[in-house]
CSV table of C-alpha atoms and ligand atoms in Angstrom, one decimal:
chain,number,residue,atom,x,y,z
A,1,UNK,CA,31.8,28.8,-17.2
A,2,UNK,CA,35.4,28.2,-16.5
A,3,UNK,CA,36.1,28.0,-12.6
A,4,UNK,CA,34.1,25.5,-10.7
A,5,UNK,CA,33.0,26.4,-7.2
A,6,UNK,CA,33.4,23.3,-5.2
A,7,UNK,CA,30.4,21.9,-3.8
A,8,UNK,CA,29.4,23.0,-0.6
A,9,UNK,CA,30.2,20.3,2.4
A,10,UNK,CA,26.8,19.9,3.5
A,11,UNK,CA,26.2,16.1,4.6
A,12,UNK,CA,23.6,14.6,2.4
A,13,UNK,CA,20.2,14.3,3.6
A,14,UNK,CA,19.6,10.7,4.7
A,15,UNK,CA,17.0,8.9,2.3
A,16,UNK,CA,13.7,7.8,2.9
A,17,UNK,CA,13.7,3.8,3.4
A,18,UNK,CA,12.3,1.5,0.6
A,19,UNK,CA,9.7,-0.6,1.5
A,20,UNK,CA,8.1,-3.6,-0.5
A,21,UNK,CA,5.7,-3.0,-3.3
A,22,UNK,CA,3.5,-5.8,-1.9
A,23,UNK,CA,0.7,-7.9,-3.2
A,24,UNK,CA,-1.8,-5.3,-4.2
A,25,UNK,CA,-0.3,-2.7,-6.2
A,26,UNK,CA,-2.0,-4.5,-9.5
A,27,UNK,CA,-4.9,-1.9,-9.5
A,28,UNK,CA,-3.0,1.2,-9.3
A,29,UNK,CA,0.6,0.8,-11.0
A,30,UNK,CA,0.0,-1.4,-14.4
A,31,UNK,CA,-1.4,0.7,-17.2
A,32,UNK,CA,-2.8,-0.3,-20.5
A,33,UNK,CA,-0.1,-0.3,-23.2
A,34,UNK,CA,2.5,-0.4,-20.1
A,35,UNK,CA,4.6,-2.9,-22.1
A,36,UNK,CA,4.0,-1.6,-25.3
A,37,UNK,CA,6.8,1.1,-26.0
A,38,UNK,CA,7.3,1.0,-29.3
A,39,UNK,CA,5.0,3.0,-31.7
A,40,UNK,CA,2.2,0.9,-33.3
A,41,UNK,CA,3.1,-1.0,-36.2
A,42,UNK,CA,6.7,0.2,-36.2
A,43,UNK,CA,8.8,-2.0,-38.4
A,44,UNK,CA,11.6,-2.1,-36.0
A,45,UNK,CA,9.8,-3.5,-33.0
A,46,UNK,CA,11.6,-5.9,-31.0
A,47,UNK,CA,9.8,-8.2,-28.1
A,48,UNK,CA,11.7,-9.0,-24.7
A,49,UNK,CA,10.3,-11.6,-22.9
A,50,UNK,CA,10.9,-14.2,-20.2
A,51,UNK,CA,10.0,-15.4,-16.9
A,52,UNK,CA,10.5,-14.0,-13.0
A,53,UNK,CA,11.7,-17.3,-11.0
A,54,UNK,CA,12.2,-17.6,-7.2
A,55,UNK,CA,14.5,-19.1,-5.1
A,56,UNK,CA,12.9,-22.7,-5.2
A,57,UNK,CA,12.7,-22.1,-9.5
A,58,UNK,CA,9.0,-21.3,-9.3
A,59,UNK,CA,7.5,-18.5,-11.2
A,60,UNK,CA,6.6,-15.3,-9.3
A,61,UNK,CA,3.2,-14.3,-10.6
A,62,UNK,CA,3.1,-10.8,-8.6
A,63,UNK,CA,6.5,-9.0,-9.6
A,64,UNK,CA,6.4,-5.5,-11.2
A,65,UNK,CA,9.2,-5.0,-14.0
A,66,UNK,CA,10.1,-1.4,-14.9
A,67,UNK,CA,12.0,-0.8,-18.2
A,68,UNK,CA,14.1,2.1,-19.0
A,69,UNK,CA,16.3,2.4,-22.3
A,70,UNK,CA,17.6,4.8,-24.5
A,71,UNK,CA,16.0,5.5,-28.2
A,72,UNK,CA,17.1,4.0,-31.3
A,73,UNK,CA,19.0,7.1,-32.1
A,74,UNK,CA,20.7,7.0,-28.5
A,75,UNK,CA,18.8,9.7,-26.9
A,76,UNK,CA,18.4,9.6,-23.1
A,77,UNK,CA,15.8,12.4,-23.0
A,78,UNK,CA,12.7,10.4,-23.0
A,79,UNK,CA,9.4,11.6,-23.4
A,80,UNK,CA,5.9,11.9,-21.3
A,81,UNK,CA,3.0,10.0,-22.2
A,82,UNK,CA,3.9,6.7,-21.2
A,83,UNK,CA,0.3,6.8,-18.9
A,84,UNK,CA,-1.4,9.2,-20.9
A,85,UNK,CA,-4.6,10.2,-18.8
A,86,UNK,CA,-8.3,10.4,-20.3
A,87,UNK,CA,-9.4,13.8,-19.3
A,88,UNK,CA,-13.0,13.1,-19.7
A,89,UNK,CA,-13.4,9.4,-18.2
A,90,UNK,CA,-10.5,9.5,-15.9
A,91,UNK,CA,-9.3,6.4,-17.4
A,92,UNK,CA,-6.0,5.8,-19.4
A,93,UNK,CA,-5.8,6.5,-23.0
A,94,UNK,CA,-2.8,4.5,-23.8
A,95,UNK,CA,0.2,6.1,-25.7
A,96,UNK,CA,-0.3,8.3,-28.1
A,97,UNK,CA,0.9,6.2,-31.0
A,98,UNK,CA,3.9,7.5,-32.4
A,99,UNK,CA,6.0,9.3,-29.5
A,100,UNK,CA,8.8,6.7,-27.9
A,101,UNK,CA,8.8,7.6,-24.4
A,102,UNK,CA,11.7,5.1,-23.6
A,103,UNK,CA,9.8,3.7,-20.2
A,104,UNK,CA,7.6,0.8,-19.9
A,105,UNK,CA,5.8,-1.0,-16.8
A,106,UNK,CA,4.6,-4.7,-16.7
A,107,UNK,CA,3.3,-7.1,-14.0
A,108,UNK,CA,4.0,-10.7,-14.6
A,109,UNK,CA,1.0,-13.1,-15.4
A,110,UNK,CA,0.1,-16.1,-13.1
A,111,UNK,CA,3.0,-18.0,-15.2
A,112,UNK,CA,5.4,-15.3,-14.2
A,113,UNK,CA,6.0,-14.2,-17.5
A,114,UNK,CA,6.2,-10.8,-19.0
A,115,UNK,CA,6.5,-9.3,-22.4
A,116,UNK,CA,8.0,-5.7,-23.5
A,117,UNK,CA,7.3,-4.5,-27.1
A,118,UNK,CA,10.2,-1.9,-27.7
A,119,UNK,CA,12.5,-0.4,-30.2
A,120,UNK,CA,15.9,-1.6,-30.0
A,121,UNK,CA,17.9,0.8,-27.6
A,122,UNK,CA,20.8,2.8,-29.3
A,123,UNK,CA,23.1,3.5,-26.3
A,124,UNK,CA,26.7,3.2,-27.1
A,125,UNK,CA,28.7,-0.1,-26.7
A,126,UNK,CA,26.5,-3.2,-26.3
A,127,UNK,CA,22.8,-2.0,-26.5
A,128,UNK,CA,20.9,-2.7,-23.1
A,129,UNK,CA,17.5,-2.3,-21.7
A,130,UNK,CA,17.7,-1.2,-17.7
A,131,UNK,CA,15.2,-3.3,-15.6
A,132,UNK,CA,14.0,-2.7,-12.4
A,133,UNK,CA,12.2,-5.5,-10.2
A,134,UNK,CA,9.7,-4.9,-7.5
A,135,UNK,CA,7.9,-7.7,-5.8
A,136,UNK,CA,5.9,-9.0,-2.7
A,137,UNK,CA,8.9,-10.0,-0.4
A,138,UNK,CA,11.5,-7.8,-2.5
A,139,UNK,CA,12.1,-4.9,0.7
A,140,UNK,CA,13.9,-3.1,-2.0
A,141,UNK,CA,13.8,-3.2,-5.7
A,142,UNK,CA,16.3,-4.7,-7.8
A,143,UNK,CA,18.3,-3.4,-10.9
A,144,UNK,CA,19.4,-5.5,-13.9
A,145,UNK,CA,20.2,-5.2,-17.6
A,146,UNK,CA,19.2,-7.0,-20.4
A,147,UNK,CA,22.0,-6.8,-23.1
A,148,UNK,CA,21.1,-7.3,-26.6
A,149,UNK,CA,24.5,-8.8,-27.4
A,150,UNK,CA,23.5,-9.8,-30.9
A,151,UNK,CA,22.4,-6.5,-31.9
A,152,UNK,CA,25.9,-5.0,-30.7
A,153,UNK,CA,28.0,-3.2,-33.6
A,154,UNK,CA,30.6,-5.7,-33.7
A,155,UNK,CA,28.8,-8.8,-32.8
A,156,UNK,CA,28.3,-9.9,-36.5
A,157,UNK,CA,24.8,-10.6,-35.7
A,158,UNK,CA,26.0,-14.4,-34.5
A,159,UNK,CA,26.0,-15.1,-30.7
A,160,UNK,CA,23.5,-17.9,-29.6
A,161,UNK,CA,24.4,-17.4,-25.9
A,162,UNK,CA,28.2,-17.5,-27.0
A,163,UNK,CA,30.7,-14.9,-26.1
A,164,UNK,CA,29.8,-11.6,-25.6
A,165,UNK,CA,31.4,-8.7,-27.7
A,166,UNK,CA,33.5,-6.3,-26.0
A,167,UNK,CA,32.6,-2.9,-25.2
A,168,UNK,CA,31.1,-2.9,-22.1
A,169,UNK,CA,32.8,-2.5,-18.9
A,170,UNK,CA,30.0,-4.3,-16.6
A,171,UNK,CA,29.9,-7.4,-18.8
A,172,UNK,CA,33.9,-7.2,-19.2
A,173,UNK,CA,34.1,-7.5,-15.2
A,174,UNK,CA,31.8,-10.7,-14.5
A,175,UNK,CA,32.9,-14.2,-15.0
A,176,UNK,CA,31.5,-15.8,-18.0
A,177,UNK,CA,28.7,-17.6,-16.1
A,178,UNK,CA,27.5,-14.5,-14.1
A,179,UNK,CA,27.7,-12.6,-17.3
A,180,UNK,CA,25.1,-15.0,-19.3
A,181,UNK,CA,22.7,-14.1,-16.9
A,182,UNK,CA,22.6,-10.4,-18.2
A,183,UNK,CA,22.5,-11.3,-22.0
A,184,UNK,CA,19.2,-11.7,-23.7
A,185,UNK,CA,18.9,-14.6,-25.8
A,186,UNK,CA,17.8,-14.1,-29.8
A,187,UNK,CA,14.7,-15.9,-30.7
A,188,UNK,CA,13.2,-16.2,-34.0
A,189,UNK,CA,10.9,-13.0,-35.2
A,190,UNK,CA,13.0,-10.2,-33.4
A,191,UNK,CA,12.1,-11.7,-30.0
A,192,UNK,CA,14.9,-11.8,-27.1
A,193,UNK,CA,14.1,-14.3,-24.1
A,194,UNK,CA,15.3,-12.5,-20.9
A,195,UNK,CA,14.7,-14.7,-17.5
A,196,UNK,CA,15.1,-13.0,-14.0
A,197,UNK,CA,16.4,-15.3,-11.4
A,198,UNK,CA,16.1,-13.6,-8.2
A,199,UNK,CA,18.1,-16.4,-6.2
A,200,UNK,CA,19.9,-19.8,-6.5
A,201,UNK,CA,21.3,-21.5,-9.4
A,202,UNK,CA,22.3,-19.0,-12.1
A,203,UNK,CA,20.9,-16.4,-9.9
A,204,UNK,CA,20.6,-13.1,-12.4
A,205,UNK,CA,23.1,-10.4,-12.0
A,206,UNK,CA,21.6,-7.4,-10.1
A,207,UNK,CA,23.1,-4.1,-9.9
A,208,UNK,CA,24.1,-1.1,-7.6
A,209,UNK,CA,25.0,2.3,-8.5
A,210,UNK,CA,27.4,4.5,-6.6
B,1,UNK,CA,2.5,-25.3,13.6
B,2,UNK,CA,1.4,-21.7,12.8
B,3,UNK,CA,4.0,-19.2,13.5
B,4,UNK,CA,3.0,-16.8,16.3
B,5,UNK,CA,3.4,-13.1,17.0
B,6,UNK,CA,5.9,-13.9,19.7
B,7,UNK,CA,8.3,-16.2,17.4
B,8,UNK,CA,8.2,-13.2,15.0
B,9,UNK,CA,9.0,-10.7,17.9
B,10,UNK,CA,11.8,-13.0,18.7
B,11,UNK,CA,13.3,-12.9,15.4
B,12,UNK,CA,12.5,-9.2,15.0
B,13,UNK,CA,14.3,-8.4,18.5
B,14,UNK,CA,17.5,-10.4,17.7
B,15,UNK,CA,18.2,-8.9,14.4
B,16,UNK,CA,17.3,-5.4,15.9
B,17,UNK,CA,20.0,-6.3,18.8
B,18,UNK,CA,22.4,-7.3,16.0
B,19,UNK,CA,22.3,-4.3,14.2
B,20,UNK,CA,22.4,-2.0,17.5
B,21,UNK,CA,25.2,-3.7,18.4
B,22,UNK,CA,27.0,-3.3,15.3
B,23,UNK,CA,26.2,0.1,15.2
B,24,UNK,CA,27.7,0.9,18.9
B,25,UNK,CA,30.9,-0.9,17.5
B,26,UNK,CA,31.3,1.6,14.6
B,27,UNK,CA,29.2,0.0,11.7
B,28,UNK,CA,27.6,2.8,9.3
B,29,UNK,CA,23.9,3.1,9.2
B,30,UNK,CA,21.7,0.9,7.1
B,31,UNK,CA,19.0,3.6,5.9
B,32,UNK,CA,17.3,0.9,4.0
B,33,UNK,CA,15.7,-2.6,4.9
B,34,UNK,CA,18.0,-5.9,3.7
B,35,UNK,CA,16.5,-7.6,1.2
B,36,UNK,CA,16.8,-10.9,3.3
B,37,UNK,CA,14.9,-10.1,6.2
B,38,UNK,CA,13.7,-13.3,7.9
B,39,UNK,CA,10.7,-12.2,9.9
B,40,UNK,CA,9.1,-10.8,6.6
B,41,UNK,CA,8.6,-14.5,5.2
B,42,UNK,CA,8.1,-13.6,1.7
B,43,UNK,CA,11.6,-12.4,1.6
B,44,UNK,CA,13.2,-15.6,2.1
B,45,UNK,CA,12.9,-17.3,-1.5
B,46,UNK,CA,13.1,-13.8,-3.2
B,47,UNK,CA,16.3,-12.2,-2.5
B,48,UNK,CA,19.5,-12.6,-4.0
B,49,UNK,CA,22.2,-14.2,-2.3
B,50,UNK,CA,25.2,-13.0,-4.5
B,51,UNK,CA,26.2,-9.5,-3.9
B,52,UNK,CA,25.4,-6.7,-5.9
B,53,UNK,CA,27.6,-5.5,-8.5
B,54,UNK,CA,28.9,-2.2,-8.4
B,55,UNK,CA,28.4,-0.3,-11.8
B,56,UNK,CA,30.8,2.6,-12.1
B,57,UNK,CA,29.0,6.1,-12.1
B,58,UNK,CA,31.3,8.1,-13.9
B,59,UNK,CA,29.9,7.8,-17.2
B,60,UNK,CA,27.5,10.4,-17.7
B,61,UNK,CA,26.0,8.2,-20.6
B,62,UNK,CA,25.1,5.4,-18.2
B,63,UNK,CA,21.6,5.0,-19.2
B,64,UNK,CA,20.5,4.5,-15.5
B,65,UNK,CA,21.7,8.0,-14.7
B,66,UNK,CA,18.8,9.5,-16.6
B,67,UNK,CA,15.2,8.1,-16.2
B,68,UNK,CA,11.6,8.6,-17.8
B,69,UNK,CA,9.9,11.6,-18.0
B,70,UNK,CA,6.1,12.4,-17.0
B,71,UNK,CA,4.1,15.5,-18.0
B,72,UNK,CA,0.8,16.7,-18.5
B,73,UNK,CA,-0.6,14.2,-20.5
B,74,UNK,CA,0.0,11.4,-17.7
B,75,UNK,CA,-2.2,13.3,-15.1
B,76,UNK,CA,-5.9,14.3,-15.0
B,77,UNK,CA,-7.1,17.2,-12.7
B,78,UNK,CA,-9.0,14.4,-10.2
B,79,UNK,CA,-6.0,12.0,-10.1
B,80,UNK,CA,-4.7,13.7,-6.9
B,81,UNK,CA,-8.2,13.7,-5.0
B,82,UNK,CA,-8.9,10.0,-4.1
B,83,UNK,CA,-12.5,11.3,-2.7
B,84,UNK,CA,-13.9,12.8,-5.8
B,85,UNK,CA,-13.2,9.9,-8.6
B,86,UNK,CA,-16.6,8.1,-7.8
B,87,UNK,CA,-20.4,9.3,-7.7
B,88,UNK,CA,-20.6,9.5,-3.9
B,89,UNK,CA,-18.4,10.5,-1.0
B,90,UNK,CA,-16.2,7.5,0.5
B,91,UNK,CA,-16.4,6.9,3.9
B,92,UNK,CA,-13.8,7.3,6.4
B,93,UNK,CA,-11.7,10.0,8.2
B,94,UNK,CA,-10.8,12.6,5.1
B,95,UNK,CA,-6.8,13.5,5.2
B,96,UNK,CA,-4.6,15.7,3.3
B,97,UNK,CA,-1.2,14.0,2.7
B,98,UNK,CA,1.4,16.6,1.5
B,99,UNK,CA,5.3,17.3,1.4
B,100,UNK,CA,8.5,17.7,-0.7
B,101,UNK,CA,10.2,15.3,-2.8
B,102,UNK,CA,14.0,15.9,-2.5
B,103,UNK,CA,17.4,14.6,-3.5
B,104,UNK,CA,20.0,13.5,-1.6
B,105,UNK,CA,21.8,17.0,-1.6
B,106,UNK,CA,18.3,19.0,-0.6
B,107,UNK,CA,17.4,20.1,-4.0
B,108,UNK,CA,13.7,19.8,-5.2
B,109,UNK,CA,12.7,17.1,-7.5
B,110,UNK,CA,10.6,18.9,-9.9
B,111,UNK,CA,7.9,17.7,-12.2
B,112,UNK,CA,8.0,14.0,-11.7
B,113,UNK,CA,5.6,11.3,-10.9
B,114,UNK,CA,4.4,10.5,-7.6
B,115,UNK,CA,1.7,7.5,-7.4
B,116,UNK,CA,-0.1,6.4,-4.2
B,117,UNK,CA,-2.6,3.2,-3.5
B,118,UNK,CA,-3.8,2.1,0.0
B,119,UNK,CA,-6.5,0.4,1.3
B,120,UNK,CA,-9.9,2.1,2.0
B,121,UNK,CA,-10.9,3.1,5.6
B,122,UNK,CA,-12.1,-0.4,6.7
B,123,UNK,CA,-8.6,-1.4,5.7
B,124,UNK,CA,-9.8,-3.4,2.4
B,125,UNK,CA,-7.8,-3.0,-1.1
B,126,UNK,CA,-9.8,-2.7,-4.4
B,127,UNK,CA,-8.1,-5.9,-5.3
B,128,UNK,CA,-9.6,-9.1,-6.4
B,129,UNK,CA,-7.4,-11.0,-4.1
B,130,UNK,CA,-7.6,-8.8,-1.0
B,131,UNK,CA,-9.7,-11.6,1.1
B,132,UNK,CA,-9.8,-9.3,4.1
B,133,UNK,CA,-13.7,-9.7,4.9
B,134,UNK,CA,-14.1,-5.7,5.7
B,135,UNK,CA,-16.2,-3.7,3.5
B,136,UNK,CA,-15.4,-2.5,0.1
B,137,UNK,CA,-16.4,1.1,-0.4
B,138,UNK,CA,-17.8,1.5,-3.9
B,139,UNK,CA,-17.0,5.3,-3.8
B,140,UNK,CA,-13.2,4.6,-2.8
B,141,UNK,CA,-10.6,3.0,-5.4
B,142,UNK,CA,-7.5,4.3,-3.3
B,143,UNK,CA,-5.3,5.1,-6.4
B,144,UNK,CA,-3.4,8.3,-6.9
B,145,UNK,CA,-0.8,10.4,-9.3
B,146,UNK,CA,0.4,13.8,-9.3
B,147,UNK,CA,3.5,15.9,-10.8
B,148,UNK,CA,5.5,17.6,-8.0
B,149,UNK,CA,5.8,21.6,-8.4
B,150,UNK,CA,8.7,23.6,-8.9
B,151,UNK,CA,9.7,23.2,-5.2
B,152,UNK,CA,9.2,19.5,-5.5
B,153,UNK,CA,6.0,19.8,-3.9
B,154,UNK,CA,3.2,17.1,-3.9
B,155,UNK,CA,-0.5,16.6,-2.3
B,156,UNK,CA,-3.2,14.3,-1.9
B,157,UNK,CA,-6.4,14.5,-0.7
B,158,UNK,CA,-7.6,10.8,0.5
B,159,UNK,CA,-8.9,9.0,3.5
B,160,UNK,CA,-7.1,7.7,6.0
B,161,UNK,CA,-6.5,3.9,5.3
B,162,UNK,CA,-7.5,1.4,7.8
B,163,UNK,CA,-5.1,-1.4,9.3
B,164,UNK,CA,-5.4,-4.6,7.8
B,165,UNK,CA,-4.7,-8.5,8.8
B,166,UNK,CA,-2.1,-10.4,6.7
B,167,UNK,CA,-1.1,-13.8,6.6
B,168,UNK,CA,2.6,-13.6,7.5
B,169,UNK,CA,1.9,-15.3,10.9
B,170,UNK,CA,-1.1,-15.7,13.2
B,171,UNK,CA,-2.6,-12.4,14.1
B,172,UNK,CA,-0.3,-10.4,11.7
B,173,UNK,CA,-1.7,-6.8,11.2
B,174,UNK,CA,0.1,-4.2,9.0
B,175,UNK,CA,-0.3,-0.4,10.7
B,176,UNK,CA,-2.3,1.9,8.4
B,177,UNK,CA,-0.2,2.9,5.6
B,178,UNK,CA,-0.2,4.4,2.2
B,179,UNK,CA,2.1,3.2,-0.7
B,180,UNK,CA,4.2,5.6,-2.5
B,181,UNK,CA,6.0,5.3,-5.8
B,182,UNK,CA,8.7,7.9,-6.7
B,183,UNK,CA,10.8,8.9,-9.8
B,184,UNK,CA,13.9,10.9,-9.5
B,185,UNK,CA,15.7,12.5,-12.4
B,186,UNK,CA,17.5,9.4,-12.7
B,187,UNK,CA,16.3,5.8,-12.9
B,188,UNK,CA,18.8,4.9,-9.8
B,189,UNK,CA,16.8,7.4,-7.9
B,190,UNK,CA,13.7,4.9,-8.3
B,191,UNK,CA,11.9,4.4,-4.8
B,192,UNK,CA,8.9,2.6,-3.9
B,193,UNK,CA,8.0,2.9,0.0
B,194,UNK,CA,5.3,3.3,2.6
B,195,UNK,CA,4.1,5.9,4.7
B,196,UNK,CA,2.8,5.5,8.3
B,197,UNK,CA,0.7,7.4,10.6
B,198,UNK,CA,1.9,8.8,13.9
B,199,UNK,CA,1.5,6.8,17.1
B,200,UNK,CA,0.2,3.5,15.7
B,201,UNK,CA,0.2,1.0,18.3
B,202,UNK,CA,0.9,-1.9,15.4
B,203,UNK,CA,4.3,-0.3,14.6
B,204,UNK,CA,6.3,-2.7,17.2
B,205,UNK,CA,4.7,-5.8,15.9
B,206,UNK,CA,5.0,-5.2,11.8
B,207,UNK,CA,8.1,-7.1,10.4
B,208,UNK,CA,7.9,-5.0,7.3
B,209,UNK,CA,8.3,-1.7,9.1
B,210,UNK,CA,11.0,-3.2,11.6
B,211,UNK,CA,13.0,-4.4,8.4
B,212,UNK,CA,14.5,-1.0,8.7
B,213,UNK,CA,16.5,-1.5,11.6
B,214,UNK,CA,17.8,1.6,12.1
B,215,UNK,CA,15.6,3.5,14.5
B,216,UNK,CA,16.1,7.2,12.7
B,217,UNK,CA,15.2,5.4,9.4
B,218,UNK,CA,12.4,4.0,10.7
B,219,UNK,CA,11.1,7.3,11.8
B,220,UNK,CA,11.3,9.0,8.4
B,221,UNK,CA,8.7,6.6,7.1
B,222,UNK,CA,6.1,8.4,9.8
B,223,UNK,CA,4.5,11.3,8.8
B,224,UNK,CA,4.0,14.4,11.2
B,225,UNK,CA,0.6,15.5,11.9
B,226,UNK,CA,0.6,19.1,10.9
B,227,UNK,CA,-2.7,21.0,12.4
B,228,UNK,CA,-1.8,23.9,10.4
B,229,UNK,CA,-2.3,21.8,7.5
B,230,UNK,CA,-5.7,20.6,8.5
B,231,UNK,CA,-8.5,22.4,6.9
B,232,UNK,CA,-11.6,23.6,9.1
B,233,UNK,CA,-14.6,21.4,8.5
B,234,UNK,CA,-12.9,19.4,5.9
B,235,UNK,CA,-9.7,17.2,6.5
B,236,UNK,CA,-6.8,16.6,8.8
B,237,UNK,CA,-3.6,17.6,7.4
B,238,UNK,CA,-0.5,15.3,7.4
B,239,UNK,CA,3.3,16.3,6.1
B,240,UNK,CA,5.7,13.7,4.6
B,241,UNK,CA,8.9,14.8,2.9
B,242,UNK,CA,10.5,12.2,0.9
B,243,UNK,CA,14.5,12.1,0.0
B,244,UNK,CA,15.4,10.0,-3.0
B,245,UNK,CA,18.5,7.8,-2.7
B,246,UNK,CA,21.2,7.3,-6.0
B,247,UNK,CA,23.1,9.4,-8.4
B,248,UNK,CA,22.0,11.1,-11.3
B,249,UNK,CA,23.6,12.5,-14.3
B,250,UNK,CA,21.8,16.0,-13.8
B,251,UNK,CA,24.0,17.3,-11.0
B,252,UNK,CA,27.3,15.9,-12.6
B,253,UNK,CA,26.3,18.4,-15.7
B,254,UNK,CA,25.7,21.2,-13.4
B,255,UNK,CA,28.9,20.7,-11.6
B,256,UNK,CA,30.9,21.1,-14.8
C,1,FE,FE1,-0.3,-2.5,2.2
């Protein structure tokens, strides 16, 4: 194909409005192994965890978080099987143990805490995990990113909340204090801490895609 | 003092008037609810106060322009029929809800996951924290899943959910609704929403529905009764098409 036909100038269909996930999704959307994206026992497994907090600094015990990321090889194709169903009993079978689907979903617990076990993303530049936040009280979901800054190729493995490596247009565009809200803090045992503050002091940077 | 319905009605009315006035003065339509809609009290401490930061959508390698995929392993045959998931038949008015999942260009979104959840016919969720003293139905959980077909179509068989009370203010009742969760070809197209039934007298009292201040946008949340989709001696048919917002890399590639 050399010539491109300009798209027909039909007006876009207006979208279906968003609505809150409400308080009672808990028996419908979360699924076993929802936060266990890494294949079982994979030696490269990392843990991303933290708290979701409201404008008063209180934990949000009924948030639902979704995670989407590239594979360790940078692939963005994903794979089915995140919520594998049992065709005999009708329940969930869990993941198949070997495939990496790139997708995770976890609800926060009574303390507002979540944890995701996954493989390091391999996107170009500073690796990141895309996060989508749903909750009672949120009429429209929120997108953010958990950047694993110390895993960036040029980071030299030593950024304990310090300056962020170059190579990411979004991080570069933000003042330092806001930028810090997108950087997951390395902890021992391949673990990263990433809190999400919905409002107020140190409010997390939330994103929109045009 | 507890908030009354008329307190909430006043707040809803003021925000509606402000929106209508802005529209009349040429402001663009707001298709989605604002995140800080005070009449819905749960939003007060949970909405960001900083503006969202725009991410340049020009790079097709942007992770969010791609999205998770689902397939045959993620669904079983009975997942789209909420009336056959237990030993007996659930109580209530049996309905089918079907429609198409489209992107903003009108293209069908194929092979993507549609999830629903809802209260039973009495207005009670199968959730431990739902304390509405209406009966649980041992033959109804209220969870469904399906994948859209090649035309973007989905279809569920279920029972019509009941209206239910909640604690936003005194005598607050939600109109009957089914919760929907939808994926597009890109994570940016993600949508969670609710479908309503035509002619519900509770619409005007509900701050969640009224948070969509644009009247025509609000109307897009209401399914149509379609007699030709009703099945003789079996179920009443409703049709509801869903249009996803947001860019995806798929169409960038096809445009090349
Ligand atoms: Fe509900």
